[in-house]
PDB file of C-alpha atoms in Angstrom:
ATOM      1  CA  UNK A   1      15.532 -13.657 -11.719  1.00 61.00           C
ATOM      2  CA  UNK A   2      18.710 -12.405 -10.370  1.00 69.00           C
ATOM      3  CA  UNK A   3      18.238 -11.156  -6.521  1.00 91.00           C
ATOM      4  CA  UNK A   4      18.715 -11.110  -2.587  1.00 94.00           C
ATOM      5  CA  UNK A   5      17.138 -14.552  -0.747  1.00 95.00           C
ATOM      6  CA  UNK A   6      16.737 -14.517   2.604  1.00 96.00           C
ATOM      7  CA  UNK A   7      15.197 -16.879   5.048  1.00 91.00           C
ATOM      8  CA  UNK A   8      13.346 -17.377   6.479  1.00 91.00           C
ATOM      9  CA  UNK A   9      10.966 -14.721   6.459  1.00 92.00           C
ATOM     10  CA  UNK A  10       9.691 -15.021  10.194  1.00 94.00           C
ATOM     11  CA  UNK A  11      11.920 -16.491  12.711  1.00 95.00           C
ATOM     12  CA  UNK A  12      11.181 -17.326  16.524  1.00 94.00           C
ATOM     13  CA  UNK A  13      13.700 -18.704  18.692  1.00 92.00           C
ATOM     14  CA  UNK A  14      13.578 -18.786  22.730  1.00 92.00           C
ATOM     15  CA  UNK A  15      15.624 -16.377  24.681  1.00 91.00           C
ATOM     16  CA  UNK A  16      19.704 -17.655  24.997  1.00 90.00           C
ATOM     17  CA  UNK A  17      19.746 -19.633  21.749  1.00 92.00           C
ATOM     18  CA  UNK A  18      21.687 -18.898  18.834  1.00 94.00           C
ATOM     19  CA  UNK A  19      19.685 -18.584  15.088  1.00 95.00           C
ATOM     20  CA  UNK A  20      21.340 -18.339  12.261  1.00 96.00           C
ATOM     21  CA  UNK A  21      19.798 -16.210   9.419  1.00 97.00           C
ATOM     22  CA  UNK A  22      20.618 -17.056   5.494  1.00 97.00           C
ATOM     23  CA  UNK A  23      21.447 -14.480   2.693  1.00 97.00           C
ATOM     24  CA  UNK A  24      22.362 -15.606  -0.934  1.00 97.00           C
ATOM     25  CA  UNK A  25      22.475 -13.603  -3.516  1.00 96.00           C
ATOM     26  CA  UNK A  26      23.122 -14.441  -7.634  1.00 94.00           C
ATOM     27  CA  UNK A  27      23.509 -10.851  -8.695  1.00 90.00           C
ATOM     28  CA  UNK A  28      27.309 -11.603  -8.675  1.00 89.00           C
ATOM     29  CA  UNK A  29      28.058  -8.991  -6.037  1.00 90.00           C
ATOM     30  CA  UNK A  30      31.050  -8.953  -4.563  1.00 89.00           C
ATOM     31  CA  UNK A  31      30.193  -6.708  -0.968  1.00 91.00           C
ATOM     32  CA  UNK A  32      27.322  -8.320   1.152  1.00 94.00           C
ATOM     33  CA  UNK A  33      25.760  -6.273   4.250  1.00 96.00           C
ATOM     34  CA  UNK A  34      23.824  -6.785   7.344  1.00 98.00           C
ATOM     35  CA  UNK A  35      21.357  -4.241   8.730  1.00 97.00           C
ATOM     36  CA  UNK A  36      18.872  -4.351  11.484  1.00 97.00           C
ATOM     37  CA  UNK A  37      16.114  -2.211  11.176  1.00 94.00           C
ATOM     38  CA  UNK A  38      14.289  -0.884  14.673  1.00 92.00           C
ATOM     39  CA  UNK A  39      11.082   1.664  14.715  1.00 85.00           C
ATOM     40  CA  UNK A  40      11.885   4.845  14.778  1.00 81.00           C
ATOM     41  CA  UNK A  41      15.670   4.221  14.002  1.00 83.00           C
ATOM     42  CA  UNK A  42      16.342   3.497  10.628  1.00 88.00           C
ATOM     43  CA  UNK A  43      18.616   0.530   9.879  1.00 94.00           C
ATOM     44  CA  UNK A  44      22.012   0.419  11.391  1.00 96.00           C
ATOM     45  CA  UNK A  45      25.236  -1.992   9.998  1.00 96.00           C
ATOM     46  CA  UNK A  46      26.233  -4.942  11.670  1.00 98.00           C
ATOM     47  CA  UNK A  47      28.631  -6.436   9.328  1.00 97.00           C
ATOM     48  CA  UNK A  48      30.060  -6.375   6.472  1.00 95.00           C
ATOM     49  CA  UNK A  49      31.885  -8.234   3.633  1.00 94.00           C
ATOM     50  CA  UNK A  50      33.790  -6.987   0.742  1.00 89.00           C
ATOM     51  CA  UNK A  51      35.334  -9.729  -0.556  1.00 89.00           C
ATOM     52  CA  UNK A  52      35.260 -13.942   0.131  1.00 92.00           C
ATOM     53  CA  UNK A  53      36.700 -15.028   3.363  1.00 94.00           C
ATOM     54  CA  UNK A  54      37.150 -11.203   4.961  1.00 93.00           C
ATOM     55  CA  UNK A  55      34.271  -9.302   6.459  1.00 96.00           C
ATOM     56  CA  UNK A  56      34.222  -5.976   8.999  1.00 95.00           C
ATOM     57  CA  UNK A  57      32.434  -5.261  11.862  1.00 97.00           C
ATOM     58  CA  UNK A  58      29.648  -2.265  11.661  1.00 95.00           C
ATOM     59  CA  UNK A  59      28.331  -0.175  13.799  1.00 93.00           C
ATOM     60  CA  UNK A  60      26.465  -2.465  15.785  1.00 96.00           C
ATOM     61  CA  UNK A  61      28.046  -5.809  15.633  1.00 97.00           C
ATOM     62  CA  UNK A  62      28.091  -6.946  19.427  1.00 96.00           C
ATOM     63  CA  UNK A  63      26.630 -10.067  20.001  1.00 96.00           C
ATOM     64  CA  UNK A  64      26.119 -11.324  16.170  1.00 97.00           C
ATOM     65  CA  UNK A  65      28.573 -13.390  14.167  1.00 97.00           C
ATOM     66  CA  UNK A  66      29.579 -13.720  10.329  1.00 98.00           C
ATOM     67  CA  UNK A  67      31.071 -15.883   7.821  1.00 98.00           C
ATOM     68  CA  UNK A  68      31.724 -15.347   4.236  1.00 97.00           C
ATOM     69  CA  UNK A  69      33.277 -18.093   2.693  1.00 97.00           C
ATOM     70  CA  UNK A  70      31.465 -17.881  -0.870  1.00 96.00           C
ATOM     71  CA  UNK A  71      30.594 -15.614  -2.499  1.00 95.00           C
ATOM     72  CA  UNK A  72      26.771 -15.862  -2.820  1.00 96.00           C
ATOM     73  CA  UNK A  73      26.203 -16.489   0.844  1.00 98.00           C
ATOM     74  CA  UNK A  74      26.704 -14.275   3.865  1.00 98.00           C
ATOM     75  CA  UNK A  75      24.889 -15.778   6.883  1.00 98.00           C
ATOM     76  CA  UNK A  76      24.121 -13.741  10.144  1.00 98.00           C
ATOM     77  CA  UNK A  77      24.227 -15.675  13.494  1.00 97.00           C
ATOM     78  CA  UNK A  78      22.639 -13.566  16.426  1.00 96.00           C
ATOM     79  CA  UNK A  79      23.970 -15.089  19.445  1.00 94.00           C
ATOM     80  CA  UNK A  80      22.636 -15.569  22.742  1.00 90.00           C
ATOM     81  CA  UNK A  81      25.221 -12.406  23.884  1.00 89.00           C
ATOM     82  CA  UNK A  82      22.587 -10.225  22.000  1.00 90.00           C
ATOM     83  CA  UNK A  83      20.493  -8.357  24.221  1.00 90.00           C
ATOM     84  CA  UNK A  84      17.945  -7.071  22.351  1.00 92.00           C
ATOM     85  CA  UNK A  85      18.036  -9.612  19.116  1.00 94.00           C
ATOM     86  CA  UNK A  86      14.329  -9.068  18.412  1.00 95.00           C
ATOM     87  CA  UNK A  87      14.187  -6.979  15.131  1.00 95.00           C
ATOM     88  CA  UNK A  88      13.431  -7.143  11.658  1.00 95.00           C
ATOM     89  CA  UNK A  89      17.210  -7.832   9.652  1.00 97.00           C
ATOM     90  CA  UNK A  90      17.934  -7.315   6.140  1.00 97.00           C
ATOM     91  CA  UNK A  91      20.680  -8.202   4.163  1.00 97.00           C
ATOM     92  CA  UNK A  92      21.918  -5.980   1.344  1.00 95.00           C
ATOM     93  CA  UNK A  93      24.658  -6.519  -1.259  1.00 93.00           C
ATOM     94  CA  UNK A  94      26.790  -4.245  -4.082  1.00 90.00           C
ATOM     95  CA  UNK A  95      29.034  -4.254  -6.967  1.00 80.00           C
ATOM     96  CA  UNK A  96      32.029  -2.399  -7.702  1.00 63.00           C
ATOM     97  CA  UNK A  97      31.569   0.210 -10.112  1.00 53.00           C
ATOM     98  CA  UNK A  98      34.431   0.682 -13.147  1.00 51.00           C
ATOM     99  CA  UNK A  99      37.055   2.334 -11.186  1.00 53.00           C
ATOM    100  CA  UNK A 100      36.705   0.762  -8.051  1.00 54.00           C
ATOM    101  CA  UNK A 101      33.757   3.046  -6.179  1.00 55.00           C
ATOM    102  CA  UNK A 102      31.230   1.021  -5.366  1.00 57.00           C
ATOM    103  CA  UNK A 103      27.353   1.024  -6.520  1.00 76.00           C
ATOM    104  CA  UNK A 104      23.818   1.292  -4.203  1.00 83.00           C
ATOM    105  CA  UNK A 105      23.145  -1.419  -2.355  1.00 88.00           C
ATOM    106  CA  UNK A 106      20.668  -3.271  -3.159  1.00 90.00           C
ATOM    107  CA  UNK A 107      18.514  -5.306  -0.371  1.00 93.00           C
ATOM    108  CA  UNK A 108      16.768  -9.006  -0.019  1.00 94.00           C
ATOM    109  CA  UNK A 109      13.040  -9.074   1.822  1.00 93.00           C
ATOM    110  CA  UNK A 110      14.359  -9.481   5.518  1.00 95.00           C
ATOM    111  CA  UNK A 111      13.512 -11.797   8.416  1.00 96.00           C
ATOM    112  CA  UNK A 112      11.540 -10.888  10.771  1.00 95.00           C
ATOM    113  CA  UNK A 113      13.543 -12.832  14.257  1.00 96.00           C
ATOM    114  CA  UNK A 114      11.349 -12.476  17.441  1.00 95.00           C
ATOM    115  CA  UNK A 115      12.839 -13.695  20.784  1.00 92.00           C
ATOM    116  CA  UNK A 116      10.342 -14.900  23.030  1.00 89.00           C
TER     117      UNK A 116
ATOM    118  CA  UNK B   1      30.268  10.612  14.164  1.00 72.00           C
ATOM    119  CA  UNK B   2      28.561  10.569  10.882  1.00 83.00           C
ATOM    120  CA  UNK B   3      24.576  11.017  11.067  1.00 92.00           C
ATOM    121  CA  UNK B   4      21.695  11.549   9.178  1.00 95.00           C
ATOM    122  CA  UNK B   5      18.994  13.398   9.981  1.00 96.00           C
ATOM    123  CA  UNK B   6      15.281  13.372   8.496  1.00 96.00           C
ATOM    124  CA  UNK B   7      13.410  16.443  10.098  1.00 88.00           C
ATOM    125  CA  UNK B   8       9.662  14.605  10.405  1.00 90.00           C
ATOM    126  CA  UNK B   9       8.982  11.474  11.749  1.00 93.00           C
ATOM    127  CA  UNK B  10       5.640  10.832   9.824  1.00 96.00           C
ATOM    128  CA  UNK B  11       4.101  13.103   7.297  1.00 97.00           C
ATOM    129  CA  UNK B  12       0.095  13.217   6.520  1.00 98.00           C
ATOM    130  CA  UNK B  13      -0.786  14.070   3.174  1.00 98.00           C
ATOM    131  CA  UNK B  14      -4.015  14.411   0.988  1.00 97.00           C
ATOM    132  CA  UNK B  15      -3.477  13.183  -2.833  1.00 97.00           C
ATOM    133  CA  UNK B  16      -2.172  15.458  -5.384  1.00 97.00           C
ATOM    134  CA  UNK B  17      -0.366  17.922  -2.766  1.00 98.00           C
ATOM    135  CA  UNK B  18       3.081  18.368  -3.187  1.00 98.00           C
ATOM    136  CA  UNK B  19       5.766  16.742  -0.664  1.00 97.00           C
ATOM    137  CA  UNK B  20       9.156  17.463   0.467  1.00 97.00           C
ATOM    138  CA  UNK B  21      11.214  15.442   2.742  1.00 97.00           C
ATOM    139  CA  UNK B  22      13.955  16.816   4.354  1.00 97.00           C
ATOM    140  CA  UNK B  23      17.223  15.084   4.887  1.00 97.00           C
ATOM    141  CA  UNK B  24      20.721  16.526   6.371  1.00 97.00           C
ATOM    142  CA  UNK B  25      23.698  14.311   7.079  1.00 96.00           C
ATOM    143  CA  UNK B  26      27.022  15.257   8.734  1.00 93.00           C
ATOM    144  CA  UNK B  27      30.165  14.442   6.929  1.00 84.00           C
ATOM    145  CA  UNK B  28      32.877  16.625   5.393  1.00 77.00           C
ATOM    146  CA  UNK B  29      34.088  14.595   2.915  1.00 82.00           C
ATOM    147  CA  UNK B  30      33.408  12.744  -0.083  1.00 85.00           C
ATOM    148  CA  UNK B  31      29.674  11.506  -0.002  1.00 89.00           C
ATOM    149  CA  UNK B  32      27.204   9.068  -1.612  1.00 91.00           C
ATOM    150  CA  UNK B  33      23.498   9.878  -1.529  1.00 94.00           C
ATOM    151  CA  UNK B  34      20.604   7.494  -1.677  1.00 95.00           C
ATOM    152  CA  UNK B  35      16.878   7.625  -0.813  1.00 97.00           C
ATOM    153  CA  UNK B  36      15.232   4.314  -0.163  1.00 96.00           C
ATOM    154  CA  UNK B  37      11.208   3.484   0.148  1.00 96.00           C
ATOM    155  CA  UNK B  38       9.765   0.714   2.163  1.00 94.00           C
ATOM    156  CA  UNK B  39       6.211  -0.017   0.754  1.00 94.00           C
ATOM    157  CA  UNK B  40       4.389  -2.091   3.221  1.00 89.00           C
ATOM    158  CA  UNK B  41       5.045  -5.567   3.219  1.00 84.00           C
ATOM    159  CA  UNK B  42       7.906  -5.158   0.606  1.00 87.00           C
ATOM    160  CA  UNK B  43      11.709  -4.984   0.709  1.00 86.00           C
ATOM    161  CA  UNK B  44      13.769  -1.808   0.597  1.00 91.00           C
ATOM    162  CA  UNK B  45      14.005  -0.349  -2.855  1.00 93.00           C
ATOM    163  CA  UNK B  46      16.249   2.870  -4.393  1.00 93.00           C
ATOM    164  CA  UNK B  47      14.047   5.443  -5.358  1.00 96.00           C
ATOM    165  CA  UNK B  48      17.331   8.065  -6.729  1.00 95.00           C
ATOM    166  CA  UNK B  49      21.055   8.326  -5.862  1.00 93.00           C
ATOM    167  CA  UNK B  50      23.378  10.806  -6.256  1.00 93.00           C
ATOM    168  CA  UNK B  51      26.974  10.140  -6.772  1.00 88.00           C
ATOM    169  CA  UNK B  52      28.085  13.086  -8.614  1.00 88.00           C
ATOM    170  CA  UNK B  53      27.607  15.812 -11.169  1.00 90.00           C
ATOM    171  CA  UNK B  54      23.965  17.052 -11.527  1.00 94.00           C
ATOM    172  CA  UNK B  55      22.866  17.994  -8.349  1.00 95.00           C
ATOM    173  CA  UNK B  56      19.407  17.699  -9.164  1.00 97.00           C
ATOM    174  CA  UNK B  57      18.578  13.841  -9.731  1.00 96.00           C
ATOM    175  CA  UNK B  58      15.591  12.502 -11.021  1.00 96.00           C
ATOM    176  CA  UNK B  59      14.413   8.929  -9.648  1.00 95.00           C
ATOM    177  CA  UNK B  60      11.772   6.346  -9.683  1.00 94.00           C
ATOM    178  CA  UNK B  61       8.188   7.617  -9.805  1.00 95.00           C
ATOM    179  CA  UNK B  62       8.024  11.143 -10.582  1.00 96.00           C
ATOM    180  CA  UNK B  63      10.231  11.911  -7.535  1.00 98.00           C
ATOM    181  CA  UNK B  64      13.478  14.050  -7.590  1.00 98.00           C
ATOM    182  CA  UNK B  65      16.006  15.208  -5.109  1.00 98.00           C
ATOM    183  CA  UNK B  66      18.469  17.866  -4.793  1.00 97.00           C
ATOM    184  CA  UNK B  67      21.999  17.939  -3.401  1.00 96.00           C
ATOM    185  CA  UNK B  68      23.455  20.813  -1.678  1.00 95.00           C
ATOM    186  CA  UNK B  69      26.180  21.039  -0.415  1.00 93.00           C
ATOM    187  CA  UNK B  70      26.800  23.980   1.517  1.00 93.00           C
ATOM    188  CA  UNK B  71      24.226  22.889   3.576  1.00 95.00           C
ATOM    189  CA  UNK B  72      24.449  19.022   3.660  1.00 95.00           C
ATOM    190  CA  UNK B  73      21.125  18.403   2.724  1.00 96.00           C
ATOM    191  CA  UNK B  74      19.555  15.912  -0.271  1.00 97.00           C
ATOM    192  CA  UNK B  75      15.598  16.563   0.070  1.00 97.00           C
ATOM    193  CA  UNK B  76      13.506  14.529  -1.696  1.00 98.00           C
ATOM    194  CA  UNK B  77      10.214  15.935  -3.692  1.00 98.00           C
ATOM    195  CA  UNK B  78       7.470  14.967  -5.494  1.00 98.00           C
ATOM    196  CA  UNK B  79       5.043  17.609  -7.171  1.00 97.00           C
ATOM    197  CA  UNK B  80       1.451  15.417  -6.816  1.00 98.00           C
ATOM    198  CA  UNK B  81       1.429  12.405  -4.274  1.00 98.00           C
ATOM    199  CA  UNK B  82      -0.758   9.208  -4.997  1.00 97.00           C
ATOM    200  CA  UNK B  83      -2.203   7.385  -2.195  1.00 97.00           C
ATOM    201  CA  UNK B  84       0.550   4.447  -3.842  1.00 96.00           C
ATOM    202  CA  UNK B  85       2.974   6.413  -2.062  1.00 97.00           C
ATOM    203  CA  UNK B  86       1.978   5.514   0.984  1.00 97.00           C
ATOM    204  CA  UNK B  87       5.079   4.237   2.405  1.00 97.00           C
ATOM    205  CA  UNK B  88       8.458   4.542   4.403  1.00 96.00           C
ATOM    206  CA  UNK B  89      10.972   6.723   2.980  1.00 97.00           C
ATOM    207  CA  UNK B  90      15.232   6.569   4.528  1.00 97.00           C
ATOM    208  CA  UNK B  91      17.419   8.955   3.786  1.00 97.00           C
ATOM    209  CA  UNK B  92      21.060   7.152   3.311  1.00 95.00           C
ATOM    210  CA  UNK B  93      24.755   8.436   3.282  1.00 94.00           C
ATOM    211  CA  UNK B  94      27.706   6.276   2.293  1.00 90.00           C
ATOM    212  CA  UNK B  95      31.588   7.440   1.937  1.00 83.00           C
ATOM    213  CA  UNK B  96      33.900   7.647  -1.131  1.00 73.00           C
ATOM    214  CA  UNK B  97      33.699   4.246  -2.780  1.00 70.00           C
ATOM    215  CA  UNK B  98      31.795   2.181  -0.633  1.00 71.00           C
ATOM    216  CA  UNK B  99      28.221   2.741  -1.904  1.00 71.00           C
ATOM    217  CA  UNK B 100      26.616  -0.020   0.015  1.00 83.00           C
ATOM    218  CA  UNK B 101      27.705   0.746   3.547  1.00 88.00           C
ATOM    219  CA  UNK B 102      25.444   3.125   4.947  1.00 93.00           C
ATOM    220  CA  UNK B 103      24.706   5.554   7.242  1.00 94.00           C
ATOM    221  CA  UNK B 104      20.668   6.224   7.423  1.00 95.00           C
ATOM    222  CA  UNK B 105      18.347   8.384   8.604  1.00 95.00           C
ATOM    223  CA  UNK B 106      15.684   7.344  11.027  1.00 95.00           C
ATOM    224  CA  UNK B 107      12.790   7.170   8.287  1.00 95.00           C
ATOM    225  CA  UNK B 108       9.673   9.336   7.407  1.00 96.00           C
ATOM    226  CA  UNK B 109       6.496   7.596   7.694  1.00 96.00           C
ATOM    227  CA  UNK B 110       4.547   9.239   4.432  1.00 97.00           C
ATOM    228  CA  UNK B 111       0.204   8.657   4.518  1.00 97.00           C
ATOM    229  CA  UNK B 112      -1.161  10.199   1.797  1.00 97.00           C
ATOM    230  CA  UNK B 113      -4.933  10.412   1.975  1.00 96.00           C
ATOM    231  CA  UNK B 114      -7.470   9.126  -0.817  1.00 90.00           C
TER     232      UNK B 114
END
């Protein structure tokens, strides 16, 4: 079945370490996302990619960290410069629709990264 | 700055009464709309989106929003909740051609009562 993986699903890392959280998707998207989800404020963009080897920062992107250098994969790396990195993440991704605008985004299951 | 506001936080409802969610967004120009629903324990799914033409769009499940424009608004509705609906419902607003990067609302918290 074609979808968004990430993992894992529940992540603890101590405080000042860097994690590293995996999103691959075989819909054959070409724009991958990353959004953090808080209570009580929606999810807000961290980064994103339209196309291999070129991503943008969002709205939120201090202290995190992006590659994209297939296609399918779009990892997040929270670094220890994030203050507040405990938060539930998801990872989205879209397609071009004929005539360039793009489509809804669709999303993968999230992980869950606690910072203890 | 671009926002989008959903008027209540959560929302307590008995089965088989009708629901409305409000949603308002500030942005002038061009815009994509999108309600999503968060069941519990389950990833973030599309209920309806509105790109263009009808302003009234029908999505997943019975429920339907409306576009208006001169008031920046895209409420959602359903006539009859189920208790299934129980879940988290975002409000989303992307620009021109870039459907997938979003702007969303802080999320309504829907109960609806057996």
């Amino acid at each position: 079945d074609g979808g968004i993986t990430q993992s894992p699903k529940y992540l603890f890392r101590k405080e000042g370490q860097n994690v590293t959280l995996s999103c691959e998707q075989n819909l054959n998207h070409d724009a991958m996302y990353w959004y953090r989800q808080d209570p009580g404020q929606g999810l807000r963009l961290i980064y994103y990619s339209q196309i291999v080897n070129d991503f943008q920062k969002g709205d939120i992107a201090e202290g995190y960290s992006v590659s994209r250098e297939k296609k399918e994969s779009f990892p997040l790396t929270v670094t220890s410069a994030q203050k507040n990195p405990t938060a539930f993440y998801l990872c989205a991704s879209s397609f071009p629709r004929t005539g360039g605008a793009d489509t809804e985004a669709f999303f993968g299951q999230g992980t869950r990264l606690t910072v203890v | 700055a671009q926002s989008v506001s959903q008027h209540n936080h959560h929302v307590i409802l008995s089965e088989a009464a009708s629901l409305e969610l409000g949603c308002n967004y500030s942005y002038g120009g061009t815009v994509n709309l999108f309600w999503y629903v968060q069941y519990p324990g389950q990833h973030l799914q599309l209920l309806l989106k509105y790109f263009s033409g009808d302003p009234l769009v029908k999505g997943i499940k019975g429920f339907e929003a409306e576009f208006i424009k001169s008031k920046f608004s895209f409420n959602l509705r359903k006539p009859s909740v189920q208790w299934s609906d129980t879940a988290e419902y975002f409000c989303a607003v992307s620009q021109g051609n870039q459907g997938g990067k979003l702007i969303f609302g802080q999320g309504t918290e829907l109960s609806v009562k057996p």
